[in-house]
Coordinates of N, CA and C in Angstrom, one line a residue:
X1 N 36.8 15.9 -32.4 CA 36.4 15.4 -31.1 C 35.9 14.0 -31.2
X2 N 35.9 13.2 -30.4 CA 36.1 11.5 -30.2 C 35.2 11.5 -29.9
X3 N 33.7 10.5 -30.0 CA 32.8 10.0 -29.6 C 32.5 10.3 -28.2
X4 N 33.3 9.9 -27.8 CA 33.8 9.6 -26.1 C 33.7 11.4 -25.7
X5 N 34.0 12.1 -26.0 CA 34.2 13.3 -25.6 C 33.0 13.9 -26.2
X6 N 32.6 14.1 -27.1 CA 31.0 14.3 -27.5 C 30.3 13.8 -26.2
X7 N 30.0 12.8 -26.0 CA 29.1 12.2 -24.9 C 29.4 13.2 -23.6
X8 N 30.7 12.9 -23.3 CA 31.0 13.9 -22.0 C 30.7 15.4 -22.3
X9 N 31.0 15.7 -23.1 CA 30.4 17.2 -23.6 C 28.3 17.3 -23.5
X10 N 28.1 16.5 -24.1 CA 26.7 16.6 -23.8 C 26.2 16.0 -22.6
X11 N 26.5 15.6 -22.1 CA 26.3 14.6 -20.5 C 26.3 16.1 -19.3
X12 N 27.5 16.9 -20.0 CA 28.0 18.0 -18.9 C 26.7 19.2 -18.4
X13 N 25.8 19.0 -19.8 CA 24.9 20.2 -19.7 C 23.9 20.0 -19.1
X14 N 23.6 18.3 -18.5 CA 22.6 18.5 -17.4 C 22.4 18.8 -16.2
X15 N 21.4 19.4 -15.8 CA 21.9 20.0 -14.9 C 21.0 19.1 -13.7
X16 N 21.8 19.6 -12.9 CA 20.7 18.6 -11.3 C 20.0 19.3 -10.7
X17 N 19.7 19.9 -10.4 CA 18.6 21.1 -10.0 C 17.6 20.9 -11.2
X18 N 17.8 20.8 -12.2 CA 16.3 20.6 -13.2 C 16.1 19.1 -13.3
X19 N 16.9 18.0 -13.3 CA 16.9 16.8 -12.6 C 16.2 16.5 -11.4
X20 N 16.3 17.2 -10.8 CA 16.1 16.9 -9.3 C 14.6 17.7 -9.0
X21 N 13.9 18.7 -9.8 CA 12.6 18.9 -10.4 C 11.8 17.5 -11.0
X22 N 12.4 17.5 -11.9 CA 11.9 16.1 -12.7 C 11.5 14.7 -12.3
X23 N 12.9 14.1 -11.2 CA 12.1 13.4 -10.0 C 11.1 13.8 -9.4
X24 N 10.8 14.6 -8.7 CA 9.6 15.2 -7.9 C 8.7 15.2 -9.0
X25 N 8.6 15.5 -10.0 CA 7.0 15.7 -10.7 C 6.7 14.4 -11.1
X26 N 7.8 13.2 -11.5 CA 7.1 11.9 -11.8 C 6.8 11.2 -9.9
X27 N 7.8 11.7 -9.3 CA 7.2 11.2 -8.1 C 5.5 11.4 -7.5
X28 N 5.5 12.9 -8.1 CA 4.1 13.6 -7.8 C 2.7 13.0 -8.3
X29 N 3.7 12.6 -10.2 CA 2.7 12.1 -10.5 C 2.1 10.5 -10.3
X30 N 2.9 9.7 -9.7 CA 2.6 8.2 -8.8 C 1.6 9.1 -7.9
X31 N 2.0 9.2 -6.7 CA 0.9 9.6 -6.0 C -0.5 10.4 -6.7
X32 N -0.4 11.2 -7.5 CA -1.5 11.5 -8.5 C -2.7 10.4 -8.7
X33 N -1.7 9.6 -9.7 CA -2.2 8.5 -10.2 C -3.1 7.3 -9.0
X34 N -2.5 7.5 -8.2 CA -3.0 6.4 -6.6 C -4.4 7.2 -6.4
X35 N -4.0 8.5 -6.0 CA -5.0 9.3 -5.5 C -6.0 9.2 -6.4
X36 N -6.1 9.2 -8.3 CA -7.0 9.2 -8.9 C -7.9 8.4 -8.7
X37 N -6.8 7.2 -8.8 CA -7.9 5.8 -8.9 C -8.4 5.6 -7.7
X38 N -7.9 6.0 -6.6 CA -9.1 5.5 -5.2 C -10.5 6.5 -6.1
X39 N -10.4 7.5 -5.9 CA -11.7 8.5 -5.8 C -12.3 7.9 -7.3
X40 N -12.0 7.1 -8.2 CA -12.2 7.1 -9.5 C -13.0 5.6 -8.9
X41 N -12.9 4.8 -8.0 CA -12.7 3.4 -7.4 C -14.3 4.1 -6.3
X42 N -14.4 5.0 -5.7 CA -15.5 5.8 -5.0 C -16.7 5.9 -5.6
X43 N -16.1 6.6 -7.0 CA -17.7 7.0 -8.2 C -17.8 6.4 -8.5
X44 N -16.8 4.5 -8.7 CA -17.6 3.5 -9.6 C -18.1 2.2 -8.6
X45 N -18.1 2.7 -6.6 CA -18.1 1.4 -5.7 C -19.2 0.4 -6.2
X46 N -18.9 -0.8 -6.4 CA -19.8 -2.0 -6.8 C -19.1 -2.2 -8.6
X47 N -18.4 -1.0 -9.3 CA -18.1 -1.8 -10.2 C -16.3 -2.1 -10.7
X48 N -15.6 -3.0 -9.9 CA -14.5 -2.8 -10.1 C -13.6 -2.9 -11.3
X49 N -14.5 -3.6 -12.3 CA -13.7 -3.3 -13.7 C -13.2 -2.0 -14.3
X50 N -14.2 -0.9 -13.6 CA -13.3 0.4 -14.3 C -12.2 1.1 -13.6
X51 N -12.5 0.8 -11.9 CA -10.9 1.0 -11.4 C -10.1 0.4 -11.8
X52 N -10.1 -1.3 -11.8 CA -8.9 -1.7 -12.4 C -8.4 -1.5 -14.1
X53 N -9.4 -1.2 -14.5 CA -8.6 -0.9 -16.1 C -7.8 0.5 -16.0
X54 N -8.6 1.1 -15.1 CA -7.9 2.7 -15.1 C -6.7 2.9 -14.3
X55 N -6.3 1.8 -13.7 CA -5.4 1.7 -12.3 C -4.1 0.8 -12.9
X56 N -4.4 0.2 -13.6 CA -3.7 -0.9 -14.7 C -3.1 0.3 -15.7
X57 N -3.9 1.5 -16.3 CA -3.2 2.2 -17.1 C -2.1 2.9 -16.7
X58 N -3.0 3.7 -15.6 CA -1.9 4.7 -14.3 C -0.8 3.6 -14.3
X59 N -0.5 2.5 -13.9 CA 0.7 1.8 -12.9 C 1.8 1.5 -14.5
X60 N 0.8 1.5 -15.6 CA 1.7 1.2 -17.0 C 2.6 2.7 -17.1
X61 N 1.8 3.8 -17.2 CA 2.0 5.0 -17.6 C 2.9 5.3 -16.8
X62 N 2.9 5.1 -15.2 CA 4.1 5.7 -14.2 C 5.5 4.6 -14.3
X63 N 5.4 3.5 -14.9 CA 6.1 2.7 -14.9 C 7.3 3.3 -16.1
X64 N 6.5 3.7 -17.3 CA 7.5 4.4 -18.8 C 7.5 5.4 -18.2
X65 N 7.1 6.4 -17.2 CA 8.4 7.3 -16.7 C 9.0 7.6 -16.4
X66 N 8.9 6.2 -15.3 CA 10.3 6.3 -14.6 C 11.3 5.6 -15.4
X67 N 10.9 4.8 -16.5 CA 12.0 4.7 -17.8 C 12.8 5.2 -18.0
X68 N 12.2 6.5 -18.2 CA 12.5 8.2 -19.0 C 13.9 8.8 -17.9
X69 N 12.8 8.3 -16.9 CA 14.0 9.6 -15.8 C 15.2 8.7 -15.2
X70 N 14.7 7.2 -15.3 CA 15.8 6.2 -14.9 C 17.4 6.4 -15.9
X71 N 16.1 6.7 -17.3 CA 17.4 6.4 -18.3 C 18.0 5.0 -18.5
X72 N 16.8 3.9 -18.1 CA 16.7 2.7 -18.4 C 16.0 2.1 -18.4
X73 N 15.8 0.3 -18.0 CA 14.2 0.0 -18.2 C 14.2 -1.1 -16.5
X74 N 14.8 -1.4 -15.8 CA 15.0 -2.2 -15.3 C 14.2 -1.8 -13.9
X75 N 14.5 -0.8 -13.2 CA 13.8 0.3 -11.9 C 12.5 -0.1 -12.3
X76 N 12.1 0.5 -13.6 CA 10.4 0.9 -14.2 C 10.4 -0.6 -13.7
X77 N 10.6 -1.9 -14.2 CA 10.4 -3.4 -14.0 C 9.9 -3.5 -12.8
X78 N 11.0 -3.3 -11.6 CA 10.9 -3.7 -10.3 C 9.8 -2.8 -10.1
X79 N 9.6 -1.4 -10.4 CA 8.5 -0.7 -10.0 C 7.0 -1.3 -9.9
X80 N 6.8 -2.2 -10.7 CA 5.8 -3.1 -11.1 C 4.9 -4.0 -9.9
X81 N 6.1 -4.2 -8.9 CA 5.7 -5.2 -7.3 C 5.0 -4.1 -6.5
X82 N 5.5 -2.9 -6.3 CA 4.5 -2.1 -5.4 C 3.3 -1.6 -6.2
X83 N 3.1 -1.7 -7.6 CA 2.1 -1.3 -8.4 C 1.4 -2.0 -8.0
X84 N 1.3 -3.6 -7.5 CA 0.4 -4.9 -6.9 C -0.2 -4.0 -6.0
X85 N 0.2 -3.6 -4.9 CA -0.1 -3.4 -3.7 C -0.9 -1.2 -4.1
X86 N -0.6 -1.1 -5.2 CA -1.2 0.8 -5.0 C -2.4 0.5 -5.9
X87 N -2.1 -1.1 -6.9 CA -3.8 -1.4 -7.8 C -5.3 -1.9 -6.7
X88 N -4.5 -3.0 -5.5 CA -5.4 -3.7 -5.1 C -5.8 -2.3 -3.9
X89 N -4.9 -1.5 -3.3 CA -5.4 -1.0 -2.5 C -6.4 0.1 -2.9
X90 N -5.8 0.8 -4.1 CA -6.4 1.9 -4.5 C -8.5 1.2 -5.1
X91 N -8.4 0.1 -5.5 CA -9.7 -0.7 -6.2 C -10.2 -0.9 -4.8
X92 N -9.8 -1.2 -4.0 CA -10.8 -2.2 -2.8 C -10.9 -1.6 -1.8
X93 N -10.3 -0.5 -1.7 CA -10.5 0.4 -0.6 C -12.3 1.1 -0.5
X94 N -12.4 1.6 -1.2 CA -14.1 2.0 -1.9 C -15.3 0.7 -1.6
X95 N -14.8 0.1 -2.0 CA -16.3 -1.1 -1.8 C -16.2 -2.0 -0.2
X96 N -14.8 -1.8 0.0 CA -14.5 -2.3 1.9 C -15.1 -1.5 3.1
X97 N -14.7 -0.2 2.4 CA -15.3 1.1 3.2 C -16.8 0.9 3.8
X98 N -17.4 0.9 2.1 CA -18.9 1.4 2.2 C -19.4 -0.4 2.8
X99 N -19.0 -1.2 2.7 CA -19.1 -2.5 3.7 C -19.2 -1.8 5.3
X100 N -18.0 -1.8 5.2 CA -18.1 -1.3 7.2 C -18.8 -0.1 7.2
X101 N -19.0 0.9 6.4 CA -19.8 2.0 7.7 C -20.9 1.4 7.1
X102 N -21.8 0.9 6.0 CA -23.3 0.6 6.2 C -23.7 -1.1 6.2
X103 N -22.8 -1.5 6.2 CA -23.0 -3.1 6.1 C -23.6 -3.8 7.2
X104 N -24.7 -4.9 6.8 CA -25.5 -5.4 7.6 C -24.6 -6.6 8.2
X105 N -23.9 -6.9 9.4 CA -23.3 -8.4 9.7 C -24.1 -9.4 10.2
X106 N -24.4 -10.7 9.6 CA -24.9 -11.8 10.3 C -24.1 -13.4 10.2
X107 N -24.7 -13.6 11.1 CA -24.0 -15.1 11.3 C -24.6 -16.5 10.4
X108 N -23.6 -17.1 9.2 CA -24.9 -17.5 8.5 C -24.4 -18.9 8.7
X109 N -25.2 -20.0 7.6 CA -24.5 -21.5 7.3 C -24.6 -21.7 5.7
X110 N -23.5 -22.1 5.4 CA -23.6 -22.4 4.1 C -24.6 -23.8 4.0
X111 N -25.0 -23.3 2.4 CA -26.1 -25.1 2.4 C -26.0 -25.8 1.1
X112 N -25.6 -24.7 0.2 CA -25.4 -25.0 -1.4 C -24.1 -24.4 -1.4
X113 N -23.5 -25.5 -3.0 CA -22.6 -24.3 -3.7 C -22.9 -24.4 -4.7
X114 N -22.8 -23.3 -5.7 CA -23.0 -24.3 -7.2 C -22.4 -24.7 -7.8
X115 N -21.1 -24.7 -7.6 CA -19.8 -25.0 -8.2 C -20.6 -27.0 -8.3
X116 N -21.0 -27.3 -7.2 CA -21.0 -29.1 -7.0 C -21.9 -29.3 -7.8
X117 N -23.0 -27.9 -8.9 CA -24.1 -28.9 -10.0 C -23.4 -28.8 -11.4
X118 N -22.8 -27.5 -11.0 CA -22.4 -27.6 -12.7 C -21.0 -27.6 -12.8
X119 N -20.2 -27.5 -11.8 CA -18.6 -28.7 -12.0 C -18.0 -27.1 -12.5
X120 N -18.1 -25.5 -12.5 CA -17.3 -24.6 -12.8 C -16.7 -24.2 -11.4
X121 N -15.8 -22.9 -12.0 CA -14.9 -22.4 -11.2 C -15.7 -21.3 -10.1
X122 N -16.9 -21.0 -10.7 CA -18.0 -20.0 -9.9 C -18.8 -20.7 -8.9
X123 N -18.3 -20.6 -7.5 CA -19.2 -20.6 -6.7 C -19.9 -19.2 -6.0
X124 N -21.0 -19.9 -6.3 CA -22.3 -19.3 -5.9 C -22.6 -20.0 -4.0
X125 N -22.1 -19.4 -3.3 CA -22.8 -20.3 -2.3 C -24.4 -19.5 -1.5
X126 N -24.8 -20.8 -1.3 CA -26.0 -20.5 -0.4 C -26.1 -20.2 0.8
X127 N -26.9 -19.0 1.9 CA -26.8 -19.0 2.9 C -28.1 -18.6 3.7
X128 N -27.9 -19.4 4.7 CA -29.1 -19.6 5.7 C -28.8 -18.9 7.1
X129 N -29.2 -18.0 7.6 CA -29.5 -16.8 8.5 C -29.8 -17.1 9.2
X130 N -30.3 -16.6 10.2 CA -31.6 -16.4 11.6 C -33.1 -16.3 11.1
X131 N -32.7 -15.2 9.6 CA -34.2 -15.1 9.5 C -34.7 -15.9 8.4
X132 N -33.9 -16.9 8.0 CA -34.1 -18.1 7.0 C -32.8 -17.9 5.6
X133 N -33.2 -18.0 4.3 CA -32.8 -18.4 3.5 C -32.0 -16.5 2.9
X134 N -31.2 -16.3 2.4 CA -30.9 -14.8 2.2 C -30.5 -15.0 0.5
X135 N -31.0 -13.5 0.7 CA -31.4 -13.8 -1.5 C -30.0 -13.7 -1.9
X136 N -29.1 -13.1 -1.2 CA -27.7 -12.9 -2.0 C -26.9 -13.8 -1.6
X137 N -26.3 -14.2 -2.9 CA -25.2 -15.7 -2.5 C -24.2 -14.8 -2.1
X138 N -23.3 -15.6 -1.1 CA -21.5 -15.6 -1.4 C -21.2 -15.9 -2.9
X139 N -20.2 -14.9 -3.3 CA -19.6 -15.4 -4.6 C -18.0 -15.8 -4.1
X140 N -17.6 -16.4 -4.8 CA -16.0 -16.9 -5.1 C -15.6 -17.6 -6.3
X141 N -14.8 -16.8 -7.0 CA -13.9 -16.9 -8.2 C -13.0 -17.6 -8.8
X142 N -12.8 -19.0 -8.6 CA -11.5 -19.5 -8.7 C -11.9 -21.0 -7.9
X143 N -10.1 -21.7 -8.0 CA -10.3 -23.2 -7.3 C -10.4 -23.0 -5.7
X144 N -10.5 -24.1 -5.0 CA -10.1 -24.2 -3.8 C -10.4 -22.8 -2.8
X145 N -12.0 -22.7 -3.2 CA -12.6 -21.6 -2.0 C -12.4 -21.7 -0.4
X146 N -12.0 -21.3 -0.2 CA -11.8 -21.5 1.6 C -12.8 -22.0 2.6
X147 N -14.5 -21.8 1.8 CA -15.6 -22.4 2.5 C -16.3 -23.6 1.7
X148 N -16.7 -24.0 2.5 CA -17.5 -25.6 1.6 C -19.1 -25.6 2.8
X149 N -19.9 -26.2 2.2 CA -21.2 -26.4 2.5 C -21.3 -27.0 3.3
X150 N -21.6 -26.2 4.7 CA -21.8 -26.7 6.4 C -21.2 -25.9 7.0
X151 N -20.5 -24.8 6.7 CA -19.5 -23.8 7.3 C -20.3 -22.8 7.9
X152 N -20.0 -22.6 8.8 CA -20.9 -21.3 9.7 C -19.8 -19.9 9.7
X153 N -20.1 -19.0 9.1 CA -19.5 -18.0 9.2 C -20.1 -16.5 9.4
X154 N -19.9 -15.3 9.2 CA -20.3 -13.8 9.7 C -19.6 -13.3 8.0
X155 N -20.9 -12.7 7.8 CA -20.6 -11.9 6.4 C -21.4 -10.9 6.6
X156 N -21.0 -9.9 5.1 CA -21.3 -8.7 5.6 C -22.6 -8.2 4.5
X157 N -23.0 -7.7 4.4 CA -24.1 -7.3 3.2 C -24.3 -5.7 3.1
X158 N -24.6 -5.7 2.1 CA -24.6 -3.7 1.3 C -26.1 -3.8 1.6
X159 N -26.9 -2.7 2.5 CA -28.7 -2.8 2.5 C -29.1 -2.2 1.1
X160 N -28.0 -1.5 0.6 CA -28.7 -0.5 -0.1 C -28.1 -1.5 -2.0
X161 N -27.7 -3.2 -1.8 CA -27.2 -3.7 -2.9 C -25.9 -3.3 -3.7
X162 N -25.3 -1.9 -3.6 CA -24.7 -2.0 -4.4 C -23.4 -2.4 -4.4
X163 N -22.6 -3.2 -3.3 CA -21.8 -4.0 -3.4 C -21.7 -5.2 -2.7
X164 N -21.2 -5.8 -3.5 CA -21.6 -7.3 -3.6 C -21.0 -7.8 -2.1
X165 N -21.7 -9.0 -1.4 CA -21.4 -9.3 0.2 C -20.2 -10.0 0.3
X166 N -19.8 -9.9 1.4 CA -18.2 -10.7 1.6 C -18.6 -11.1 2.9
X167 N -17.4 -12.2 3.0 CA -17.0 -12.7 4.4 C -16.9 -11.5 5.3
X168 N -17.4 -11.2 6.4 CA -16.8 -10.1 7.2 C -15.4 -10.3 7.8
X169 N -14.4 -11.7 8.3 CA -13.5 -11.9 7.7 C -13.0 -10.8 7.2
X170 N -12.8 -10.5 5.7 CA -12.3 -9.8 4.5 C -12.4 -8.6 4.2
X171 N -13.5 -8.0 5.4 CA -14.0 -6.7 5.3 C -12.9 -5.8 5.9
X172 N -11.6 -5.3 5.3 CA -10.4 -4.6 5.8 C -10.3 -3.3 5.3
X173 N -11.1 -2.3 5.5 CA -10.3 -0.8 5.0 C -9.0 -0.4 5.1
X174 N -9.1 -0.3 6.4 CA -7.4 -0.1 6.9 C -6.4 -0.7 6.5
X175 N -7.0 -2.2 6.2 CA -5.7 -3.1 5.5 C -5.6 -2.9 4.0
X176 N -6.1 -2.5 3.4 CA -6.1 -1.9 1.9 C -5.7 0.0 2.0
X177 N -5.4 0.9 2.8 CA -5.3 1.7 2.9 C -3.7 0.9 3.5
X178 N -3.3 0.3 3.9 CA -2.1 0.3 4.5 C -1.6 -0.5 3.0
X179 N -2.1 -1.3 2.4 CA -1.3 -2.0 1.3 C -1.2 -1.0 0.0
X180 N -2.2 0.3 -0.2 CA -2.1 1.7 -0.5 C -0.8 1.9 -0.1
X181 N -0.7 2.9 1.1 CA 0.5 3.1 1.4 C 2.2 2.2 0.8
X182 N 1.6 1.3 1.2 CA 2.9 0.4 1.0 C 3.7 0.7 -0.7
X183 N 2.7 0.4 -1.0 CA 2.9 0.3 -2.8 C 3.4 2.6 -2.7
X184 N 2.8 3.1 -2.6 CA 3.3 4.6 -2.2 C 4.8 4.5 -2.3
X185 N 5.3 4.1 -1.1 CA 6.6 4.3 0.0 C 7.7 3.4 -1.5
X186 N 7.4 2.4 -1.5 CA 8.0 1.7 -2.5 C 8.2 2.2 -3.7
X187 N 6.8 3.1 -4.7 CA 7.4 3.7 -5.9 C 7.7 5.0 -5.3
X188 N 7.8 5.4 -4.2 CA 8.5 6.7 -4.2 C 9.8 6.4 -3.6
X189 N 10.4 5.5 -3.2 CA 11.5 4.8 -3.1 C 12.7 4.8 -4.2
X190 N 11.5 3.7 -5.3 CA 12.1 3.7 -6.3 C 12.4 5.2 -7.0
X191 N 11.3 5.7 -7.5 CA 11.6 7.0 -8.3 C 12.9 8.1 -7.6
X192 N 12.9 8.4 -6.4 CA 14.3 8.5 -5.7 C 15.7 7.7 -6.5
X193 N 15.5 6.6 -6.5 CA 16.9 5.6 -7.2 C 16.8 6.2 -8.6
X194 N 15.7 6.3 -9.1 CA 15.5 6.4 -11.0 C 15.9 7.5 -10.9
X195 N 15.7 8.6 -10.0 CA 16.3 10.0 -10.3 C 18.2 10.1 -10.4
X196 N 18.3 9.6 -9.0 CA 19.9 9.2 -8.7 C 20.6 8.8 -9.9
X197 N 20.2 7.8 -10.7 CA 21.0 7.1 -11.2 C 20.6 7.3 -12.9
X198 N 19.4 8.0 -13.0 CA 19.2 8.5 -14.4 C 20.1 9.6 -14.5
X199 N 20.4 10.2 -13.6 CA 21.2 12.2 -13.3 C 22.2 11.0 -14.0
X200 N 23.1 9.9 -13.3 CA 24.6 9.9 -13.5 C 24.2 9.2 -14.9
X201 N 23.5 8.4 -14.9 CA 23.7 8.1 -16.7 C 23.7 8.8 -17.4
X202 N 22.6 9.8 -17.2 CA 22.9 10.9 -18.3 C 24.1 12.0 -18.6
X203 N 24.4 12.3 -17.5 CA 25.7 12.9 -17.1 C 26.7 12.0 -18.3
X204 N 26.7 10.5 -17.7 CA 27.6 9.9 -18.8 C 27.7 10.2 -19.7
X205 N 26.9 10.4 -20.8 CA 26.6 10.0 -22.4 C 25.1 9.0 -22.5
X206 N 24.8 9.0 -21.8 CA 23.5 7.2 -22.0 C 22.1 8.2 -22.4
X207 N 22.0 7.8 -23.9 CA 20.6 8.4 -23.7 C 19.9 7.1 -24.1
X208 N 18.8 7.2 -23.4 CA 17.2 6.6 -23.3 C 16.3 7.0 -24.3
X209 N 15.6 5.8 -24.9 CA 14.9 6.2 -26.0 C 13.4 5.1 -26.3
X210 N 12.3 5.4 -26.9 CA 11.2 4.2 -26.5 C 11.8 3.4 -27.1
X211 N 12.5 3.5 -28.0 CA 12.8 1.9 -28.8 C 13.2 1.1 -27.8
X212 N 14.1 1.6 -26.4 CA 14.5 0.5 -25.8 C 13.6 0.0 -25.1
X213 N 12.1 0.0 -24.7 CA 11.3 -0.7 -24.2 C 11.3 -1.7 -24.6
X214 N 11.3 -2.3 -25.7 CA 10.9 -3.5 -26.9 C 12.1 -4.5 -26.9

């Protein structure tokens, strides 16, 4: 027997009904993985470094399965763009929330930043209230903050401290539950294709192996 007919011989014995299981459980397990990290993103609101390391593993881990069931590596790749959208929704949903149901809104003016004493990327800005001077700065991470010193704006504040204040602006539950969603619809989009098209490669002869991640 010919190479070629080997392959088709072993290709023959998959079956699509236990394929077609297989998609649904790595499908199951994306949504799993979403669902974990919001509630995992709930028990840690105010500290987002452990949703995102844990949401960063989930989006790695669902990405080499759908390798597995693709029966290649390219799907897993693309899968990567709605992972953006199931990391930031699943992390920011938790600390946006507890903003809007307990968050104090006021109208403030910026008066400092500190970026202008010590020339870093960390602005600290200062803000001035109704009822004077407020102990928690704005923070912003990076170049070209959207606010500079004289800007009158409505932010939001945690009474109880434990997550840090935002523009009220930026205070969006819904819009991180919708960018949740989105990233959803997308890897269960995909894993649908990885199913389809892993069944016929395997059917071919194509087997998938970790070496080919590398």
């Amino acid at each position: 027997m010919t190479e070629v007919d080997t392959k088709k011989s072993q290709g023959s014995t998959v079956s699509r009904g236990r394929y077609f299981v297989s998609t649904l459980v790595v499908m199951g397990l994306g949504w799993a993985i979403a669902a974990a990290n919001t509630g995992i993103s709930y028990l840690a609101v105010g500290t987002d470094v452990i949703p995102i390391i844990t949401g960063l593993i989930g989006c790695f881990a669902f990405a080499i399965l759908l390798a597995f069931l693709h029966n290649a590596v390219w799907l897993a790749v693309v899968s990567l763009l709605p992972a953006i959208f199931v990391l930031v929704g699943s992390v920011q949903i938790a600390p946006e929330a507890a903003l809007d149901v307990r968050g104090v809104r006021e109208s403030v003016r910026i008066t400092a930043d500190s970026a202008d004493e010590d020339g870093s990327n960390s602005h600290r800005f200062t803000l001035i209230g109704p009822e004077g001077k407020l102990d928690e700065p704005l923070t912003y991470d990076g170049n070209n903050p959207e606010w500079e010193v004289g800007d009158r704006l409505d932010v939001i504040s945690d009474p109880e401290g434990v997550v840090p204040m935002e523009a009220a602006a930026d205070v969006d539950p819904a819009g991180q539950i919708g960018a949740l969603a989105m990233g959803l619809v997308g890897w269960t989009g995909i894993t649908l294709l990885a199913g389809r098209r892993g069944f016929v490669r395997r059917r071919a002869g194509h087997r998938f192996t970790l070496g080919d991640l590398v």
